[in-house]
Coordinates of C-alpha atoms and ligand atoms in Angstrom, one line a residue:
E1 CA -6.9 -23.5 1.9
S2 CA -7.9 -20.2 3.8
Q3 CA -4.7 -19.0 2.9
L4 CA -4.9 -17.4 6.9
N5 CA -1.7 -17.3 8.5
P6 CA -2.0 -17.6 11.8
N7 CA 0.6 -15.5 13.0
Y8 CA -1.1 -12.5 12.3
N9 CA -3.9 -12.4 14.8
F10 CA -5.8 -9.6 16.5
D11 CA -3.7 -10.3 20.1
N12 CA -0.6 -9.4 18.0
F13 CA -2.3 -6.3 16.6
L14 CA -1.5 -3.5 18.9
E15 CA -4.3 -1.0 19.4
G16 CA -3.7 2.7 18.6
D17 CA -5.3 6.3 18.3
S18 CA -3.6 4.9 14.7
N19 CA -5.4 2.3 13.9
R20 CA -8.5 2.1 16.2
L21 CA -11.0 2.7 14.0
A22 CA -9.5 0.7 12.0
R23 CA -8.9 -2.7 14.1
S24 CA -12.3 -2.1 16.5
A25 CA -14.7 -1.9 13.1
G26 CA -13.2 -5.6 11.8
M27 CA -13.6 -6.5 15.6
A28 CA -17.3 -5.9 14.7
V29 CA -17.2 -7.7 11.6
A30 CA -15.6 -10.4 12.8
N31 CA -18.2 -11.0 15.6
K32 CA -21.0 -10.9 12.7
P33 CA -19.5 -11.4 9.4
G34 CA -22.1 -9.9 6.3
G35 CA -24.3 -8.7 9.7
T36 CA -23.3 -5.4 9.6
S37 CA -23.2 -2.3 7.8
F38 CA -18.8 -2.5 7.0
N39 CA -19.5 -4.5 4.2
P40 CA -18.0 -4.6 3.0
L41 CA -15.0 -3.6 5.4
L42 CA -12.4 -1.5 3.4
V43 CA -8.8 -0.7 5.6
F44 CA -6.3 1.2 3.6
G45 CA -3.0 3.5 4.7
G46 CA 0.5 2.9 3.2
V47 CA 2.8 0.7 2.4
G48 CA 3.7 -1.0 6.4
L49 CA 1.6 -0.4 8.6
G50 CA -0.6 -3.7 8.9
K51 CA -3.7 -4.2 6.1
T52 CA -2.2 -7.1 5.7
H53 CA -2.1 -8.5 9.7
L54 CA -5.7 -6.8 10.1
A55 CA -6.9 -8.2 6.7
H56 CA -5.4 -12.0 8.3
A57 CA -6.8 -11.5 12.0
I58 CA -10.2 -11.0 10.8
G59 CA -10.1 -14.1 8.3
V60 CA -8.0 -16.1 11.5
E61 CA -11.1 -15.0 14.6
I62 CA -14.2 -15.6 12.1
K63 CA -12.6 -19.0 10.9
D64 CA -12.5 -19.0 14.7
K65 CA -15.2 -17.9 15.4
Y66 CA -17.7 -19.4 12.6
P67 CA -15.4 -22.7 12.1
E68 CA -18.1 -24.0 9.5
K69 CA -17.9 -20.2 7.2
T70 CA -15.5 -20.5 4.1
V71 CA -13.1 -18.0 4.1
L72 CA -10.8 -17.0 1.5
Y73 CA -7.7 -15.3 1.9
I74 CA -5.9 -13.6 -1.1
S75 CA -4.1 -11.3 -3.1
A76 CA -5.2 -9.0 -5.9
E77 CA -2.3 -9.5 -7.7
K78 CA -3.2 -13.9 -7.1
F79 CA -6.8 -13.7 -8.1
T80 CA -6.2 -11.3 -11.3
Q81 CA -4.2 -14.1 -12.4
Q82 CA -6.9 -16.9 -11.4
Y83 CA -8.8 -14.8 -13.6
I84 CA -6.7 -14.5 -16.5
D85 CA -5.4 -18.7 -16.6
S86 CA -9.6 -19.1 -15.8
V87 CA -10.5 -17.4 -19.4
K88 CA -7.2 -18.6 -21.3
K89 CA -8.4 -22.2 -19.9
N90 CA -11.6 -21.7 -20.6
T91 CA -13.5 -21.7 -17.0
R92 CA -13.9 -18.5 -16.0
N93 CA -17.2 -19.9 -15.1
D94 CA -15.6 -22.1 -12.7
F95 CA -14.0 -19.1 -11.5
I96 CA -16.8 -17.2 -11.0
H97 CA -18.8 -19.8 -9.5
F98 CA -15.6 -20.3 -6.7
Y99 CA -15.6 -17.2 -5.4
Q100 CA -20.1 -17.4 -5.0
L101 CA -19.9 -20.7 -2.5
I102 CA -17.8 -17.9 -0.3
D103 CA -19.3 -16.9 3.0
V104 CA -15.8 -13.6 4.2
L105 CA -14.2 -13.1 0.9
I106 CA -10.3 -10.5 1.6
I107 CA -8.6 -9.2 -1.9
D108 CA -5.8 -7.4 0.5
D109 CA -4.4 -4.5 -2.1
V110 CA -7.3 -4.4 -4.7
Q111 CA -4.9 -0.9 -5.9
F112 CA -3.7 -3.8 -7.9
F113 CA -7.1 -3.8 -10.2
S114 CA -6.2 -0.5 -11.3
G115 CA -6.9 -0.4 -15.1
K116 CA -7.4 -3.9 -14.9
T117 CA -10.9 -3.6 -16.1
G118 CA -11.5 -7.1 -16.4
T119 CA -10.6 -8.0 -13.3
Q120 CA -12.6 -5.9 -12.7
D121 CA -15.9 -6.8 -14.5
V122 CA -15.7 -10.2 -12.9
F123 CA -14.9 -8.9 -9.8
F124 CA -18.1 -6.5 -9.6
H125 CA -20.2 -9.6 -10.4
I126 CA -18.4 -11.9 -7.3
F127 CA -18.7 -8.9 -5.6
N128 CA -22.6 -8.7 -6.3
H129 CA -23.5 -12.0 -5.4
L130 CA -21.8 -11.8 -2.7
H131 CA -23.3 -8.8 -1.1
Q132 CA -26.9 -10.0 -2.0
N133 CA -26.7 -13.2 -0.4
G134 CA -25.5 -11.4 3.0
K135 CA -21.4 -12.7 3.0
Q136 CA -18.3 -10.9 3.9
V137 CA -15.8 -8.3 1.8
I138 CA -13.1 -7.3 3.9
L139 CA -10.4 -5.4 1.5
T140 CA -8.0 -3.3 2.0
S141 CA -6.2 -0.6 -0.3
D142 CA -3.3 1.9 -0.3
K143 CA -6.2 4.6 -1.5
A144 CA -8.7 5.3 0.3
P145 CA -11.7 5.0 -2.5
V146 CA -12.4 8.9 -3.7
D147 CA -8.4 8.3 -4.7
M148 CA -7.9 5.5 -5.7
Q149 CA -7.1 6.1 -9.7
D150 CA -8.4 3.2 -12.7
I151 CA -11.0 1.6 -11.3
E152 CA -14.3 1.6 -13.0
Q153 CA -17.4 4.2 -10.8
R154 CA -20.0 1.3 -10.2
L155 CA -16.9 -1.2 -9.0
L156 CA -16.0 2.2 -7.0
S157 CA -19.5 3.2 -5.7
R158 CA -19.5 -1.0 -4.0
F159 CA -16.5 0.4 -1.9
K160 CA -18.4 2.7 0.0
W161 CA -21.7 1.4 0.4
G162 CA -19.5 -0.1 3.7
L163 CA -16.5 1.4 5.6
S164 CA -13.6 3.0 4.4
A165 CA -11.8 2.6 7.6
E166 CA -7.2 4.0 7.3
L167 CA -4.8 2.9 9.4
Q168 CA -2.7 5.4 10.0
N169 CA 0.8 6.1 11.3
P170 CA 1.5 5.5 14.2
D171 CA 2.4 7.3 16.9
F172 CA 5.1 7.7 19.6
E173 CA 3.5 6.0 22.3
T174 CA 2.3 2.7 20.1
R175 CA 5.2 3.0 17.9
I176 CA 6.3 1.6 21.7
S177 CA 4.2 -0.6 22.9
I178 CA 4.8 -2.6 19.4
L179 CA 7.6 -2.5 19.7
K180 CA 8.6 -3.8 23.1
N181 CA 5.2 -6.5 22.9
K182 CA 7.8 -7.9 20.0
L183 CA 11.0 -7.9 22.1
Y184 CA 9.0 -9.1 24.9
R185 CA 7.5 -12.0 22.4
D186 CA 11.3 -12.6 19.9
G187 CA 12.2 -12.9 24.4
V188 CA 15.2 -10.5 24.4
D189 CA 16.1 -8.2 26.9
M190 CA 15.9 -4.2 26.0
P191 CA 16.5 -1.1 28.9
D192 CA 13.6 1.6 28.4
D193 CA 16.6 3.8 27.2
I194 CA 17.3 2.1 23.6
V195 CA 13.9 1.4 22.5
E196 CA 12.4 4.8 23.7
Y197 CA 15.4 5.7 21.1
V198 CA 14.2 4.0 18.4
A199 CA 10.9 4.8 18.6
K200 CA 11.5 7.9 18.9
N201 CA 13.7 7.9 15.7
I202 CA 12.3 5.9 13.5
K203 CA 8.3 7.1 12.5
T204 CA 7.9 6.0 9.4
N205 CA 5.9 2.1 9.1
V206 CA 5.8 -0.7 11.2
R207 CA 8.0 -3.0 8.9
E208 CA 10.4 -0.5 9.2
L209 CA 10.6 0.3 12.3
E210 CA 10.4 -4.0 13.6
G211 CA 13.3 -3.7 10.2
A212 CA 15.3 -1.6 13.2
I213 CA 15.1 -4.0 16.6
I214 CA 16.0 -7.3 14.5
S215 CA 18.8 -4.8 12.9
L216 CA 20.0 -3.8 16.5
I217 CA 19.4 -7.6 18.4
A218 CA 21.1 -8.9 15.2
Q219 CA 24.1 -6.2 16.3
S220 CA 24.5 -7.0 19.4
S221 CA 24.5 -10.9 19.3
F222 CA 27.1 -10.9 16.3
N223 CA 29.2 -8.6 17.7
K224 CA 28.7 -9.9 21.2
R225 CA 27.9 -5.7 21.9
E226 CA 25.6 -5.4 24.7
V227 CA 23.2 -3.0 23.2
T228 CA 23.7 0.7 24.0
L229 CA 22.3 3.7 23.0
E230 CA 25.4 4.3 21.6
L231 CA 25.8 1.4 19.4
A232 CA 21.4 2.4 18.8
T233 CA 22.4 5.3 16.9
Q234 CA 24.6 3.9 15.2
V235 CA 22.0 1.1 14.1
V236 CA 19.2 3.7 14.1
E237 CA 21.4 6.1 11.5
K238 CA 22.4 3.3 9.4
F239 CA 18.7 1.9 9.0
V240 CA 16.7 6.1 8.0
K241 CA 19.9 7.0 5.9
N242 CA 19.5 3.3 4.2
T243 CA 15.6 3.3 4.1
K244 CA 14.7 5.2 1.4
R245 CA 11.1 6.9 1.3
E246 CA 8.7 5.6 -0.7
V247 CA 8.3 7.2 -3.8
S248 CA 5.2 7.8 -5.1
I249 CA 3.2 8.7 -8.2
D250 CA 1.5 10.9 -6.7
Y251 CA 4.5 13.2 -4.8
I252 CA 6.3 12.3 -7.7
Q253 CA 3.7 15.2 -9.6
K254 CA 3.5 17.4 -6.4
V255 CA 7.3 17.4 -6.5
V256 CA 6.9 18.9 -10.0
S257 CA 4.2 20.8 -10.0
D258 CA 5.1 22.8 -6.8
Y259 CA 8.6 22.9 -8.8
F260 CA 7.3 25.3 -11.7
Q261 CA 4.8 26.9 -9.6
M262 CA 1.6 25.5 -10.8
D263 CA -1.5 22.7 -9.5
V264 CA -1.4 19.0 -10.6
S265 CA -4.4 19.9 -12.0
T266 CA -2.6 21.9 -14.8
L267 CA 0.5 19.0 -15.1
Q268 CA -2.2 17.5 -15.8
S269 CA -4.0 19.3 -18.3
K270 CA -4.2 19.0 -22.3
T271 CA -2.0 21.0 -22.4
R272 CA 0.1 21.8 -24.8
K273 CA 1.3 25.1 -23.2
R274 CA 5.2 24.1 -23.0
H275 CA 6.4 24.2 -20.5
I276 CA 3.6 22.5 -18.9
V277 CA 4.7 19.9 -21.5
Q278 CA 7.8 20.0 -20.2
A279 CA 6.6 20.0 -16.3
R280 CA 4.1 16.8 -17.6
Q281 CA 7.2 15.5 -19.6
L282 CA 9.5 15.6 -16.3
A283 CA 6.6 13.5 -14.1
M284 CA 6.8 11.2 -16.3
F285 CA 10.7 10.2 -16.2
F286 CA 10.9 10.3 -13.0
A287 CA 7.7 8.5 -12.9
K288 CA 10.8 5.9 -14.2
K289 CA 13.1 6.3 -12.7
F290 CA 12.5 6.2 -9.0
T291 CA 9.2 3.7 -8.8
K292 CA 8.3 0.8 -10.1
A293 CA 5.4 2.0 -12.0
S294 CA 4.8 0.5 -16.2
L295 CA 4.4 2.9 -18.8
A296 CA 1.3 2.1 -18.9
S297 CA 0.5 2.8 -15.1
I298 CA 2.2 5.9 -15.3
G299 CA 0.7 7.3 -18.3
S300 CA -3.0 6.8 -16.9
Q301 CA -2.2 8.5 -13.2
I302 CA -0.7 12.0 -15.4
G303 CA -3.6 13.2 -17.1
K304 CA -4.7 10.2 -19.2
R305 CA -1.9 9.4 -21.5
D306 CA -0.5 6.4 -22.7
H307 CA 3.1 4.1 -22.8
A308 CA 3.2 5.4 -25.8
T309 CA 3.4 9.3 -24.9
V310 CA 5.5 8.3 -20.8
L311 CA 7.7 6.3 -23.7
H312 CA 8.4 9.4 -26.2
A313 CA 8.8 12.2 -22.4
C314 CA 11.3 9.7 -21.5
K315 CA 13.5 10.4 -24.4
T316 CA 12.2 13.9 -24.7
V317 CA 13.8 14.6 -20.9
D318 CA 16.7 12.1 -22.6
N319 CA 17.3 14.2 -25.0
L320 CA 16.7 17.8 -23.9
S321 CA 18.9 17.5 -20.5
S322 CA 21.7 16.7 -22.7
T323 CA 21.3 19.6 -24.7
D324 CA 20.0 22.1 -23.5
K325 CA 21.6 24.1 -20.1
Q326 CA 18.1 24.7 -18.1
F327 CA 16.4 22.2 -18.4
R328 CA 19.0 19.9 -17.4
K329 CA 19.7 22.5 -14.0
Y330 CA 14.9 21.1 -13.8
V331 CA 16.3 17.3 -13.9
E332 CA 19.5 17.8 -12.0
D333 CA 17.4 20.1 -8.5
L334 CA 14.1 17.1 -9.2
T335 CA 16.7 14.9 -9.0
K336 CA 17.5 16.4 -5.2
K337 CA 13.9 17.3 -4.7
L338 CA 13.2 13.4 -4.6
S339 CA 16.0 11.9 -3.2
L340 CA 15.8 13.3 -0.1
Ligands
ADP420 P1 0.4 -3.4 4.9 O1 0.1 -5.1 4.2 O2 -0.2 -2.3 5.3 O3 2.1 -2.7 4.2 P2 1.6 -5.1 7.2 O4 0.3 -5.9 6.9 O5 2.8 -5.8 6.8 O6 2.2 -3.5 6.2 O7 3.2 -5.2 8.7 C1 3.8 -4.2 7.8 C2 4.6 -5.2 9.1 O8 4.0 -4.6 11.0 C3 3.8 -6.4 9.6 O9 5.2 -7.3 10.7 C4 3.1 -6.4 11.1 O10 2.9 -7.8 12.1 C5 3.4 -5.7 11.4 N1 2.2 -4.3 12.1 C6 1.9 -4.0 11.6 N2 0.5 -2.6 12.4 C7 0.8 -4.2 13.6 C8 0.3 -3.2 15.6 N3 -0.8 -2.3 15.3 N4 0.8 -4.2 16.4 C9 1.6 -5.0 15.8 N5 1.8 -4.9 14.9 C10 2.4 -4.3 13.6
MG421 MG1 0.0 -5.7 2.7

């Protein structure tokens, strides 16, 4: 079982300036798996920009051209779970052996390996074996290797062996062609000015772009209304309001250090100067509040602290904001800045 989704292929992965390099590197790999210098091929970019789609497309294309090759798509999360299970069941060697026999291994969202030393270790050995035997490895990640946190150096250096290609936010033209293609495949007619209106106003990522158009189609058919520019305006407005921008821990650290006019590196430093400690504690507090990251992961990303330090920071911020007026103002100001 390859776990590949045939609905994610190259035909419906539309090309634009924002994805041209990654797409053509993916094509090159699909034509000659293991036979290019793009090994591993690492595709990175923000949420909803097409990493998973492209990863499947490469696998689907390889399976089409080389049916005899074993291709496996797996998320880093699932890989980690399988590894943990294998350790529990004492079948770690079988796990390694299974992966070493694969011709094309595709692992999605490798940032998930961050901080998981056991999984990184086992993946390191599997990677080396595959690479030495001319097998292809394809990885996706939300960050470039240089920006990855808590991934062992030896693994990061392997990630850099091949090609890292970025998926960027699609430009206006690409957004139009993605929308038109989707409408065409769904058999929906929509006037050009409306498609353009949506493409002009939803700029964040492809997933939201698709979400807006689906919502527009649904609105018009539920209410038996024609798709007019007026309806589009309503739907898009609601959509933009409802889709909260994804706040990352990096972004939080940037906003907090800007607010206190210090560098992110100062915020993360080991110093015990009071105003820096407070800034760091606020960053931890907001990371807990605005992201789904665990205490341990927050700590490791904000100056390599442990989970107890983060827990302490959150309590301190809670206490201070009920006893200290100035501090409460910090919390309010930052909450506003971060919820924009
Ligand atoms: P990611 O894994 O980066 O979060 P996905 O691969 O899940 O993003 O893509 C989100 C949605 O956008 C999917 O429905 C995908 O098919 C679509 N999409 C992304 N890029 C393109 C593209 N270039 N052409 C067509 N659809 C795209
Ligand atoms: Mg994905």
